[in-house]
Tab-separated table of C-alpha atoms in Angstrom:
chain	number	residue	atom	x	y	z
I	218	MET	CA	30.535	-30.167	14.571
I	219	ASP	CA	33.981	-29.136	13.360
I	220	ASN	CA	35.423	-25.596	13.323
I	221	ALA	CA	34.533	-25.016	9.661
I	222	GLY	CA	30.921	-25.895	10.464
I	223	TYR	CA	30.796	-23.393	13.337
I	224	VAL	CA	32.331	-20.693	11.157
I	225	THR	CA	29.800	-21.341	8.385
I	226	LEU	CA	26.858	-21.409	10.798
I	227	THR	CA	27.995	-18.187	12.487
I	228	ARG	CA	28.399	-16.439	9.129
I	229	MET	CA	24.955	-17.574	7.966
I	230	SER	CA	23.401	-16.378	11.214
I	231	GLY	CA	25.057	-12.967	10.839
I	232	LEU	CA	23.898	-12.655	7.234
I	233	ARG	CA	20.344	-13.557	8.267
I	234	ARG	CA	20.354	-10.794	10.895
I	235	GLU	CA	21.770	-8.362	8.330
I	236	MET	CA	18.964	-9.233	5.885
I	237	GLN	CA	16.396	-8.642	8.648
I	238	VAL	CA	17.868	-5.177	9.257
I	239	ILE	CA	17.832	-4.398	5.518
I	240	ALA	CA	14.214	-5.593	5.211
I	241	ASN	CA	13.256	-3.402	8.180
I	242	ASN	CA	14.972	-0.392	6.560
I	243	ILE	CA	13.081	-0.974	3.292
I	244	ALA	CA	9.738	-1.469	5.063
I	245	ASN	CA	10.174	1.788	7.000
I	246	SER	CA	11.762	3.885	4.237
I	247	THR	CA	8.665	6.121	4.017
I	248	THR	CA	7.959	6.242	7.764
I	249	ALA	CA	8.291	9.767	9.136
I	250	GLY	CA	11.190	10.076	11.556
I	251	TYR	CA	12.567	6.581	10.893
I	252	ARG	CA	16.302	6.142	11.506
I	253	ARG	CA	18.128	3.690	9.227
I	254	GLU	CA	19.929	0.820	10.945
I	255	GLY	CA	22.938	-1.265	9.980
I	256	MET	CA	24.879	-4.231	11.318
I	257	VAL	CA	28.353	-4.042	12.818
I	258	PHE	CA	30.451	-7.158	12.292
I	259	SER	CA	33.405	-8.103	14.476
I	260	GLU	CA	36.030	-10.435	13.071
I	261	PHE	CA	37.959	-12.881	15.188
I	262	VAL	CA	41.143	-14.448	13.848
I	263	VAL	CA	42.587	-17.522	15.531
I	264	ARG	CA	46.139	-18.574	14.796
I	265	ALA	CA	46.389	-22.192	13.813
I	266	GLU	CA	49.293	-24.564	14.106
I	267	ARG	CA	52.457	-23.794	12.215
I	268	HIS	CA	51.545	-25.255	8.798
I	269	GLU	CA	47.767	-24.804	8.927
I	270	PRO	CA	45.773	-21.766	7.748
I	271	SER	CA	44.407	-19.350	10.350
I	272	LEU	CA	40.727	-19.485	11.245
I	273	SER	CA	38.647	-16.320	10.798
I	274	MET	CA	35.089	-15.826	12.039
I	275	ALA	CA	32.850	-12.744	11.725
I	276	LEU	CA	30.090	-12.066	14.257
I	277	GLY	CA	27.241	-9.710	13.389
I	278	ASN	CA	25.955	-9.071	16.874
I	279	THR	CA	25.540	-5.295	17.042
I	280	ARG	CA	22.909	-3.080	15.403
I	281	HIS	CA	23.831	0.511	14.659
I	282	THR	CA	21.321	3.345	14.218
I	283	TYR	CA	22.338	6.131	11.827
I	284	LEU	CA	21.501	9.532	13.302
I	285	LEU	CA	21.784	11.563	10.089
I	286	GLN	CA	19.133	14.186	9.325
I	287	GLY	CA	16.627	12.983	6.727
I	288	ALA	CA	14.950	15.146	4.115
I	289	LEU	CA	12.178	17.453	5.318
I	290	SER	CA	9.028	17.767	3.221
I	291	GLN	CA	6.042	20.115	3.287
I	292	THR	CA	2.882	18.277	4.393
I	293	ASN	CA	0.417	21.178	4.789
I	294	GLY	CA	-0.876	19.472	7.937
I	295	THR	CA	-1.987	22.068	10.488
I	296	PHE	CA	-0.308	20.281	13.387
I	297	ASP	CA	2.575	18.614	11.551
I	298	MET	CA	5.970	19.630	12.903
I	299	ALA	CA	9.573	18.795	12.059
I	300	ILE	CA	12.859	19.114	13.876
I	301	GLU	CA	15.777	20.353	11.831
I	302	GLY	CA	19.084	19.351	13.388
I	303	GLU	CA	19.346	17.628	16.750
I	304	GLY	CA	16.431	16.856	19.033
I	305	TYR	CA	13.381	14.663	19.545
I	306	PHE	CA	9.719	15.018	20.443
I	307	GLN	CA	8.971	13.401	23.802
I	308	LEU	CA	5.826	11.275	24.064
I	309	GLU	CA	4.059	10.014	27.174
I	310	THR	CA	3.403	6.281	26.746
I	311	PRO	CA	2.114	3.591	29.127
I	312	GLN	CA	5.745	2.391	29.364
I	313	GLY	CA	6.982	5.881	30.279
I	314	PRO	CA	8.509	8.688	28.196
I	315	ARG	CA	9.625	7.781	24.661
I	316	LEU	CA	11.404	9.821	21.986
I	317	THR	CA	10.457	10.211	18.317
I	318	ARG	CA	11.269	12.443	15.385
I	319	ALA	CA	7.925	11.736	13.695
I	320	GLY	CA	5.893	14.933	13.716
I	321	THR	CA	2.429	14.052	12.372
I	322	PHE	CA	0.432	15.228	15.380
I	323	THR	CA	-3.325	15.292	15.964
I	324	PRO	CA	-4.786	17.652	18.595
I	325	ASN	CA	-7.368	16.537	21.119
I	326	ALA	CA	-10.848	18.121	21.155
I	327	ALA	CA	-9.806	20.915	23.539
I	328	LEU	CA	-6.672	21.732	21.468
I	329	ARG	CA	-4.618	21.331	24.651
I	330	ASP	CA	-2.608	18.212	23.807
I	331	ALA	CA	-1.210	16.755	20.622
I	332	HIS	CA	-1.149	13.029	19.975
I	333	ILE	CA	0.793	10.696	17.698
I	334	PHE	CA	0.622	6.892	17.702
I	335	GLY	CA	-2.070	7.292	20.383
I	336	CYS	CA	0.439	8.878	22.788
I	337	ALA	CA	0.401	12.448	24.092
I	338	LEU	CA	3.180	14.866	23.245
I	339	ARG	CA	4.829	15.933	26.494
I	340	PHE	CA	5.179	19.658	27.200
I	341	SER	CA	2.803	20.472	24.370
I	342	ALA	CA	3.275	23.894	22.848
I	343	LEU	CA	0.116	23.844	20.705
I	344	ASP	CA	-1.202	26.978	22.426
I	345	ARG	CA	1.485	28.911	20.557
I	346	PHE	CA	0.253	27.580	17.211
I	347	CYS	CA	-3.523	27.729	17.728
I	348	CYS	CA	-5.741	30.726	17.470
I	349	ALA	CA	-8.492	31.299	20.046
């Protein structure tokens, strides 16, 4: 395959990855705590011989997560919580601790632990919110 073919194939591959990121952003646009992602493209320019045009190739090989605060909305859920500003809720998962900004929690029967996505909230502070 010639250089023009490699450049075209690389560009198409980068655009495909960018479309996957955009589709993921659209699919999760209403997911609580979701952070929008984008692609970062790097451009490489190769000097050609004296009377030939230069060769330019863009690689889309890095995903970037935007850490901007999203809009907060009132849910009226007894155990729903939100973080304004910086910070994350820490969950205990089978793979170890994980972070999330989603705050739609469900208490267990004893009101001692809160759960989301089937994972327990670490360092639960529900005792402060529950009445005896």
